[in-house]
Short mmCIF file of C-alpha atoms in Angstrom, two decimals:
data_model
loop_
_atom_site.label_atom_id
_atom_site.label_comp_id
_atom_site.label_asym_id
_atom_site.label_seq_id
_atom_site.Cartn_x
_atom_site.Cartn_y
_atom_site.Cartn_z
CA MET K 1 64.53 253.76 169.22
CA ALA K 2 62.16 255.51 166.92
CA GLU K 3 63.95 254.08 163.99
CA ILE K 4 63.71 250.57 165.40
CA ALA K 5 60.04 251.08 166.01
CA LEU K 6 59.62 252.24 162.45
CA ILE K 7 61.47 249.18 161.15
CA VAL K 8 59.38 246.88 163.27
CA ALA K 9 56.21 248.63 162.15
CA ALA K 10 57.31 248.35 158.51
CA ALA K 11 58.06 244.67 158.97
CA SER K 12 54.73 244.08 160.64
CA LEU K 13 53.01 245.90 157.87
CA ALA K 14 54.84 243.78 155.26
CA VAL K 15 53.84 240.60 157.06
CA LEU K 16 50.23 241.73 157.20
CA VAL K 17 50.30 242.57 153.50
CA TRP K 18 51.82 239.14 152.71
CA LEU K 19 49.21 237.39 154.82
CA ALA K 20 46.47 239.37 153.12
CA LEU K 21 47.73 238.43 149.72
CA GLY K 22 48.05 234.77 150.70
CA PHE K 23 44.58 234.83 152.18
CA ALA K 24 43.28 236.33 148.95
CA ARG K 25 44.97 233.66 146.86
CA LEU K 26 43.59 230.99 149.13
CA ARG K 27 40.13 232.37 148.75
CA SER K 28 40.46 232.47 144.99
CA SER K 29 41.78 228.90 144.91
CA LEU K 30 38.98 227.70 147.10
CA LYS K 31 36.54 229.36 144.81
CA ASP K 32 38.01 227.50 141.66
CA PRO K 33 39.91 224.27 142.83
CA VAL K 34 40.09 222.66 139.37
CA ALA K 35 41.77 225.70 137.88
CA ALA K 36 44.30 225.64 140.69
CA VAL K 37 45.09 221.90 140.56
CA ALA K 38 45.10 221.50 136.74
CA PRO K 39 48.54 223.03 136.17
CA LEU K 40 50.00 220.87 138.91
CA LEU K 41 48.46 217.74 137.47
CA GLU K 42 49.61 218.65 134.00
CA GLU K 43 53.12 219.25 135.27
CA LYS K 44 53.09 215.92 137.13
CA HIS K 45 51.74 214.14 134.04
CA ARG K 46 54.43 215.61 131.86
CA ALA K 47 57.05 214.67 134.38
CA MET K 48 55.70 211.09 134.49
CA LEU K 49 55.62 210.88 130.70
CA THR K 50 59.15 212.21 130.56
CA ASP K 51 60.32 209.64 133.14
CA LEU K 52 58.44 206.90 131.31
CA HIS K 53 60.00 207.91 128.01
CA ILE K 54 63.43 208.02 129.55
CA GLY K 55 62.85 204.60 131.21
CA LEU K 56 61.58 203.09 127.98
CA THR K 57 64.52 204.54 126.11
CA GLN K 58 66.97 203.13 128.66
CA GLN K 59 65.20 199.78 128.66
CA GLY K 60 65.29 199.73 124.86
CA ASP K 61 68.98 200.53 124.95
CA ARG K 62 69.58 197.74 127.46
CA LEU K 63 67.51 195.31 125.40
CA GLY K 64 69.37 196.36 122.28
CA ARG K 65 72.73 195.84 123.97
CA HIS K 66 71.57 192.49 125.37
CA LEU K 67 70.27 191.39 121.98
CA THR K 68 73.52 192.50 120.38
CA ASP K 69 75.58 190.56 122.91
CA SER K 70 73.30 187.50 122.57
CA SER K 71 73.48 187.72 118.81
CA GLU K 72 77.26 187.96 118.93
CA ARG K 73 77.53 185.01 121.32
CA LEU K 74 75.06 183.02 119.22
CA SER K 75 77.00 183.87 116.07
CA ALA K 76 80.24 182.83 117.77
CA LYS K 77 78.71 179.53 118.92
CA ILE K 78 77.21 178.95 115.48
CA ASP K 79 80.58 179.69 113.83
CA GLN K 80 82.34 177.37 116.28
CA ARG K 81 79.79 174.62 115.71
CA LEU K 82 80.01 175.11 111.95
CA ASP K 83 83.81 174.86 112.20
CA GLN K 84 83.49 171.62 114.17
CA ILE K 85 80.98 170.24 111.69
CA ALA K 86 83.19 171.32 108.80
CA GLY K 87 86.19 169.63 110.46
CA LYS K 88 84.27 166.41 110.99
CA VAL K 89 82.93 166.56 107.45
CA ASP K 90 86.47 167.08 106.13
CA GLU K 91 87.69 164.21 108.31
CA ARG K 92 84.89 161.94 107.12
CA LEU K 93 85.52 162.99 103.54
CA ASP K 94 89.25 162.29 103.94
CA GLU K 95 88.48 158.88 105.44
CA GLY K 96 85.97 158.22 102.67
CA PHE K 97 88.46 159.28 100.01
CA LYS K 98 91.16 157.16 101.66
CA LYS K 99 88.92 154.09 101.84
CA THR K 100 87.72 154.72 98.32
CA ASN K 101 91.32 154.99 97.15
CA GLU K 102 92.26 151.78 98.98
CA THR K 103 89.23 150.03 97.53
CA PHE K 104 90.14 151.32 94.08
CA VAL K 105 93.73 150.11 94.53
CA ASN K 106 92.48 146.69 95.70
CA VAL K 107 90.10 146.51 92.77
CA MET K 108 92.93 147.36 90.40
CA GLN K 109 95.12 144.70 91.99
CA ARG K 110 92.30 142.18 91.73
CA LEU K 111 91.77 143.15 88.13
CA ALA K 112 95.49 142.74 87.48
CA THR K 113 95.36 139.32 89.17
CA ILE K 114 92.32 138.40 87.11
CA ASP K 115 94.08 139.51 83.94
CA GLU K 116 97.11 137.44 84.88
CA ALA K 117 94.89 134.45 85.69
CA GLN K 118 93.10 134.96 82.39
CA LYS K 119 96.43 134.88 80.59
CA LYS K 120 97.39 131.72 82.46
CA ILE K 121 94.01 130.18 81.60
CA GLU K 122 94.55 131.04 77.96
CA THR K 123 98.04 129.52 78.15
CA LEU K 124 96.64 126.49 79.94
CA THR K 125 93.90 126.20 77.33
CA GLY K 126 96.55 126.19 74.64
CA SER K 127 98.50 123.59 76.59
CA VAL K 128 95.36 121.45 76.95
CA VAL K 129 94.73 121.74 73.23
CA ASN K 130 98.34 120.77 72.57
CA LEU K 131 97.97 117.88 75.01
CA GLN K 132 94.84 116.72 73.23
CA GLU K 133 96.69 116.95 69.93
CA LEU K 134 99.57 115.07 71.51
CA LEU K 135 97.34 112.34 72.86
CA GLY K 136 95.44 112.14 69.60
CA ASP K 137 98.40 110.61 67.82
CA LYS K 138 99.26 107.01 68.73
CA ARG K 139 103.00 107.54 68.53
CA SER K 140 102.90 110.73 70.57
CA ARG K 141 100.54 109.12 73.09
CA GLY K 142 102.95 106.22 73.49
CA ALA K 143 105.86 108.61 74.08
CA PHE K 144 103.80 110.49 76.67
CA GLY K 145 103.03 107.26 78.51
CA GLU K 146 106.69 106.19 78.39
CA VAL K 147 107.89 109.49 79.82
CA GLN K 148 105.39 109.35 82.68
CA LEU K 149 106.23 105.71 83.38
CA GLU K 150 109.95 106.49 83.43
CA ALA K 151 109.44 109.37 85.88
CA LEU K 152 107.43 107.18 88.27
CA VAL K 153 109.87 104.29 88.14
CA ARG K 154 112.96 106.46 88.61
CA ASN K 155 111.40 108.18 91.63
CA MET K 156 110.33 104.96 93.36
CA LEU K 157 113.00 102.32 92.64
CA PRO K 158 116.79 102.15 92.72
CA PRO K 159 118.55 102.08 89.33
CA MET K 160 119.48 98.39 89.52
CA ALA K 161 115.83 97.38 90.04
CA PHE K 162 114.52 98.40 86.59
CA GLU K 163 115.52 98.74 82.96
CA LEU K 164 113.83 100.87 80.28
CA GLN K 165 113.24 99.64 76.71
CA TYR K 166 114.19 96.11 77.69
CA THR K 167 114.48 93.54 74.90
CA LEU K 168 113.12 90.07 75.59
CA SER K 169 114.33 86.78 74.16
CA ASN K 170 111.53 86.78 71.59
CA GLY K 171 112.80 90.08 70.16
CA MET K 172 110.00 92.16 71.62
CA ARG K 173 110.99 95.41 73.32
CA VAL K 174 108.98 96.32 76.39
CA ASP K 175 108.75 99.85 77.75
CA CYS K 176 110.03 98.89 81.21
CA ALA K 177 111.19 95.74 82.96
CA LEU K 178 111.23 95.47 86.76
CA HIS K 179 113.92 93.18 88.21
CA LEU K 180 112.27 91.81 91.35
CA PRO K 181 113.58 89.02 93.56
CA PRO K 182 112.28 85.44 93.20
CA PRO K 183 109.69 84.09 92.95
CA THR K 184 108.35 87.18 91.16
CA GLY K 185 111.28 87.65 88.80
CA LEU K 186 111.12 89.91 85.76
CA VAL K 187 107.91 91.99 85.48
CA THR K 188 107.21 93.73 82.15
CA VAL K 189 105.32 97.05 81.95
CA ASP K 190 103.68 98.40 78.78
CA SER K 191 102.59 102.05 78.62
CA LYS K 192 100.48 102.10 75.44
CA PHE K 193 96.71 102.54 75.77
CA PRO K 194 93.71 103.04 73.42
CA LEU K 195 92.12 106.49 73.39
CA GLU K 196 90.29 107.20 70.10
CA ASN K 197 87.07 105.40 70.95
CA TYR K 198 87.23 106.74 74.50
CA HIS K 199 86.94 110.30 73.14
CA ARG K 200 84.08 109.29 70.83
CA MET K 201 82.19 107.84 73.82
CA PHE K 202 81.89 111.35 75.33
CA ASP K 203 81.60 113.37 72.15
CA ARG K 204 78.28 115.28 72.35
CA GLU K 205 78.37 116.12 68.67
CA VAL K 206 77.64 112.52 67.63
CA ASP K 207 74.41 110.68 68.22
CA GLU K 208 73.74 108.02 70.85
CA SER K 209 74.13 105.09 68.46
CA GLU K 210 77.67 106.16 67.54
CA ARG K 211 78.57 106.63 71.22
CA THR K 212 77.23 103.14 71.96
CA LEU K 213 79.28 101.74 69.09
CA ALA K 214 82.36 103.60 70.37
CA ARG K 215 81.77 102.12 73.84
CA ARG K 216 81.73 98.57 72.40
CA GLN K 217 84.79 99.33 70.30
CA PHE K 218 86.55 100.74 73.38
CA ARG K 219 86.03 97.44 75.20
CA ALA K 220 87.28 95.60 72.17
CA ASP K 221 90.40 97.78 72.03
CA ILE K 222 91.15 97.06 75.68
CA ARG K 223 90.74 93.30 75.09
CA LYS K 224 93.00 93.40 72.04
CA HIS K 225 95.63 95.37 73.94
CA VAL K 226 95.47 92.88 76.81
CA ASP K 227 95.91 90.01 74.37
CA ASP K 228 98.92 91.70 72.78
CA ILE K 229 100.60 92.25 76.16
CA ALA K 230 99.95 88.66 77.26
CA ARG K 231 101.30 87.32 73.96
CA LYS K 232 104.36 89.55 73.64
CA TYR K 233 105.56 90.26 77.16
CA ILE K 234 104.78 87.11 79.15
CA ILE K 235 107.38 84.40 78.49
CA ALA K 236 107.49 81.26 80.56
CA GLY K 237 110.82 80.80 82.33
CA GLU K 238 111.96 84.32 81.52
CA THR K 239 109.39 86.73 82.88
CA SER K 240 106.90 86.50 85.69
CA ASP K 241 103.52 84.92 85.03
CA GLY K 242 101.95 88.36 84.68
CA ALA K 243 102.50 91.75 83.03
CA VAL K 244 101.42 95.33 83.75
CA MET K 245 99.32 97.50 81.44
CA PHE K 246 100.02 101.12 82.43
CA ILE K 247 97.32 103.67 81.56
CA PRO K 248 98.74 107.17 82.23
CA ALA K 249 95.25 108.78 82.19
CA GLU K 250 93.34 108.47 85.47
CA ALA K 251 90.05 109.22 83.71
CA VAL K 252 90.47 106.28 81.32
CA PHE K 253 91.46 104.01 84.22
CA ALA K 254 88.38 105.12 86.20
CA GLU K 255 86.12 104.55 83.20
CA ILE K 256 87.43 101.00 82.74
CA HIS K 257 87.03 100.00 86.39
CA ALA K 258 83.71 101.81 86.90
CA TYR K 259 81.76 100.76 83.77
CA HIS K 260 83.69 97.91 82.14
CA ALA K 261 84.23 95.38 84.90
CA GLU K 262 84.15 92.51 82.39
CA VAL K 263 87.26 93.95 80.72
CA VAL K 264 89.07 94.05 84.06
CA GLU K 265 88.08 90.44 84.74
CA TYR K 266 89.26 89.45 81.26
CA ALA K 267 92.65 91.16 81.88
CA ASN K 268 93.04 89.42 85.24
CA ALA K 269 92.30 86.10 83.59
CA LYS K 270 95.09 86.84 81.09
CA ARG K 271 97.40 87.79 84.00
CA VAL K 272 97.57 91.40 82.84
CA TRP K 273 97.20 93.98 85.60
CA ILE K 274 95.71 97.32 84.57
CA VAL K 275 97.18 100.21 86.58
CA SER K 276 97.04 104.01 86.62
CA PRO K 277 99.75 106.43 87.86
CA THR K 278 98.31 106.27 91.39
CA THR K 279 98.02 102.49 91.56
CA LEU K 280 101.39 102.06 89.87
CA MET K 281 102.97 104.11 92.64
CA ALA K 282 101.47 101.68 95.16
CA VAL K 283 102.84 98.71 93.17
CA LEU K 284 106.29 100.30 92.94
CA ASN K 285 106.26 101.15 96.64
CA THR K 286 105.49 97.50 97.43
CA ALA K 287 108.29 96.41 95.10
CA ARG K 288 110.70 98.75 96.85
CA ALA K 289 109.71 97.28 100.23
CA VAL K 290 110.33 93.77 98.87
CA LEU K 291 113.74 94.78 97.53
CA LYS K 292 114.63 96.33 100.86
CA ASP K 293 113.56 93.20 102.69
CA VAL K 294 115.62 91.01 100.38
CA GLU K 295 118.69 93.18 100.84
CA THR K 296 118.16 93.09 104.60
CA ARG K 297 117.93 89.31 104.61
CA ARG K 298 120.97 89.08 102.34
CA HIS K 299 123.04 91.05 104.84
CA ILE K 300 121.45 89.60 107.98
CA HIS K 301 124.67 87.84 109.05
CA ILE K 302 126.57 91.10 108.79
CA ILE K 303 123.88 92.80 110.83
CA LYS K 304 124.06 90.05 113.47
CA GLU K 305 127.85 90.30 113.63
CA GLU K 306 127.70 94.07 114.01
CA LEU K 307 125.02 93.73 116.68
CA GLY K 308 127.29 91.28 118.58
CA LYS K 309 130.14 93.77 118.43
CA LEU K 310 127.81 96.49 119.54
CA GLY K 311 126.71 94.31 122.49
CA LEU K 312 130.34 93.82 123.61
CA ASP K 313 131.01 97.51 123.30
CA PHE K 314 127.91 98.26 125.33
CA GLN K 315 129.01 95.75 128.02
CA ARG K 316 132.39 97.45 128.33
CA PHE K 317 130.63 100.80 128.40
CA ASP K 318 128.40 99.57 131.25
CA GLU K 319 131.41 98.37 133.31
CA ARG K 320 133.26 101.62 132.79
CA MET K 321 130.13 103.57 133.65
CA LYS K 322 129.84 101.65 136.95
CA LYS K 323 133.49 102.40 137.76
CA LEU K 324 132.93 106.04 136.96
CA ALA K 325 129.87 106.06 139.22
CA ASP K 326 131.96 104.55 142.08
CA HIS K 327 134.65 107.18 141.59
CA ILE K 328 132.04 109.92 141.55
CA ARG K 329 130.43 108.57 144.73
CA GLN K 330 133.85 108.30 146.51
CA ALA K 331 134.74 111.81 145.37
CA HIS K 332 131.42 113.05 146.73
CA GLU K 333 132.08 111.43 150.13
CA ASP K 334 135.62 112.87 150.23
CA ALA K 335 134.23 116.27 149.37
CA GLU K 336 131.75 116.05 152.24
CA ASP K 337 134.58 115.08 154.68
CA VAL K 338 136.67 118.01 153.46
CA GLN K 339 133.68 120.30 153.91
CA VAL K 340 133.25 119.11 157.54
CA SER K 341 136.94 119.77 158.28
CA SER K 342 136.70 123.19 156.62
CA ARG K 343 133.66 124.07 158.69
CA LYS K 344 135.43 123.11 161.95
CA ILE K 345 138.54 125.11 161.03
CA THR K 346 136.37 128.10 160.18
CA GLN K 347 134.55 127.93 163.52
CA ARG K 348 137.91 127.70 165.34
CA PHE K 349 139.20 130.79 163.55
CA GLN K 350 136.02 132.66 164.46
CA GLN K 351 136.47 131.75 168.14
CA ILE K 352 140.08 132.94 168.05
CA GLU K 353 138.94 136.21 166.48
CA ALA K 354 136.35 136.72 169.22
CA ALA K 355 138.89 135.89 171.98
CA GLU K 356 136.70 133.11 173.23
CA ILE K 357 139.57 130.72 174.00
CA GLU K 358 139.12 129.11 177.42
CA GLU K 359 142.17 129.82 179.57
CA LYS K 360 143.42 126.66 181.33
CA PRO K 361 145.66 127.07 184.45
CA SER K 362 149.28 126.10 184.01
CA ALA K 363 150.73 123.26 186.09
CA ASN K 364 153.50 125.54 187.51
CA VAL K 365 151.15 128.22 188.78
CA VAL K 366 150.71 128.17 192.60
CA ARG K 367 147.29 129.20 193.76
CA LEU K 368 147.30 131.28 197.03
CA GLU K 369 144.71 130.78 199.67
CA PRO K 370 142.75 133.88 200.52
CA ASP K 371 143.47 135.59 203.84
CA ARG K 372 141.31 134.49 206.67
CA LYS K 373 140.04 137.15 208.95
#
């Protein structure tokens, strides 16, 4: 017990000492509160600064990671967009190169066509020069007119209706003679025509007085040529009362009819008809129609006889057609009758199949009266 009391006393003494020390510290702190609180505040401040630093560091890290991710995504989007733009640019460039190549090919083809046309123009120019040289000579010009006249006549008329280089009774040889039925008869055609003064009329290298003189001389040449045709190729009782002056150049023909009407009237008075290739075709077409009409009238009795035979044949054909129509109609009626009989037979077979035959009592069967009750 004494020991317990000693322990309790020691404990009480310790508590009293601890309370005294705490009371002393409290008194000292109350005497100087700033000195007591300053360390605490400093410690709290340092702790806050540390937390703030750590927070700022973490926030900086997060911002850095976010910026890195954003930069990577932005770079990826930029790369993707650049790839798309590059693809479109390549596509546009390919299309542009393709179109440019096609355009270049077309241009080369056009240039080749132009070169070919240029060669043809040069060839045609040489041909025109040769033609001018050909038409410059009287003999060559006459041969040119004869060839063109022969081509027109051969294309438009049958062989028996014309004759080339025909010799008349007066010894004159005409370029072509048309054998037409009466009252027209033999029509002579001459293919020579004056051309020297015609060229001088439009030559710009000579003065106006020379062109006027060439115009008068051109009219005189036409008159002289008309007189020669009327004198040489119109023979009473042998040829028709007129002849044809064929001018194979449409330009010369147009010049005569447009600006030299008095020459045309003079030729008509001499019974000389001035024609060009176009008008000669019309004349030959009319002649062909006349020849066809004459041949038709010449064989009109044969045509009438053949038409009579054709009428008889058609009459027999009509009678036979009527008989055929009667046979077809009778056959149609017979076919309808056969179809009715077939339909009845078919219905009867169907009734037999369905056992729908009506049973009729036999004459030998005795019916029994029912029993009466």
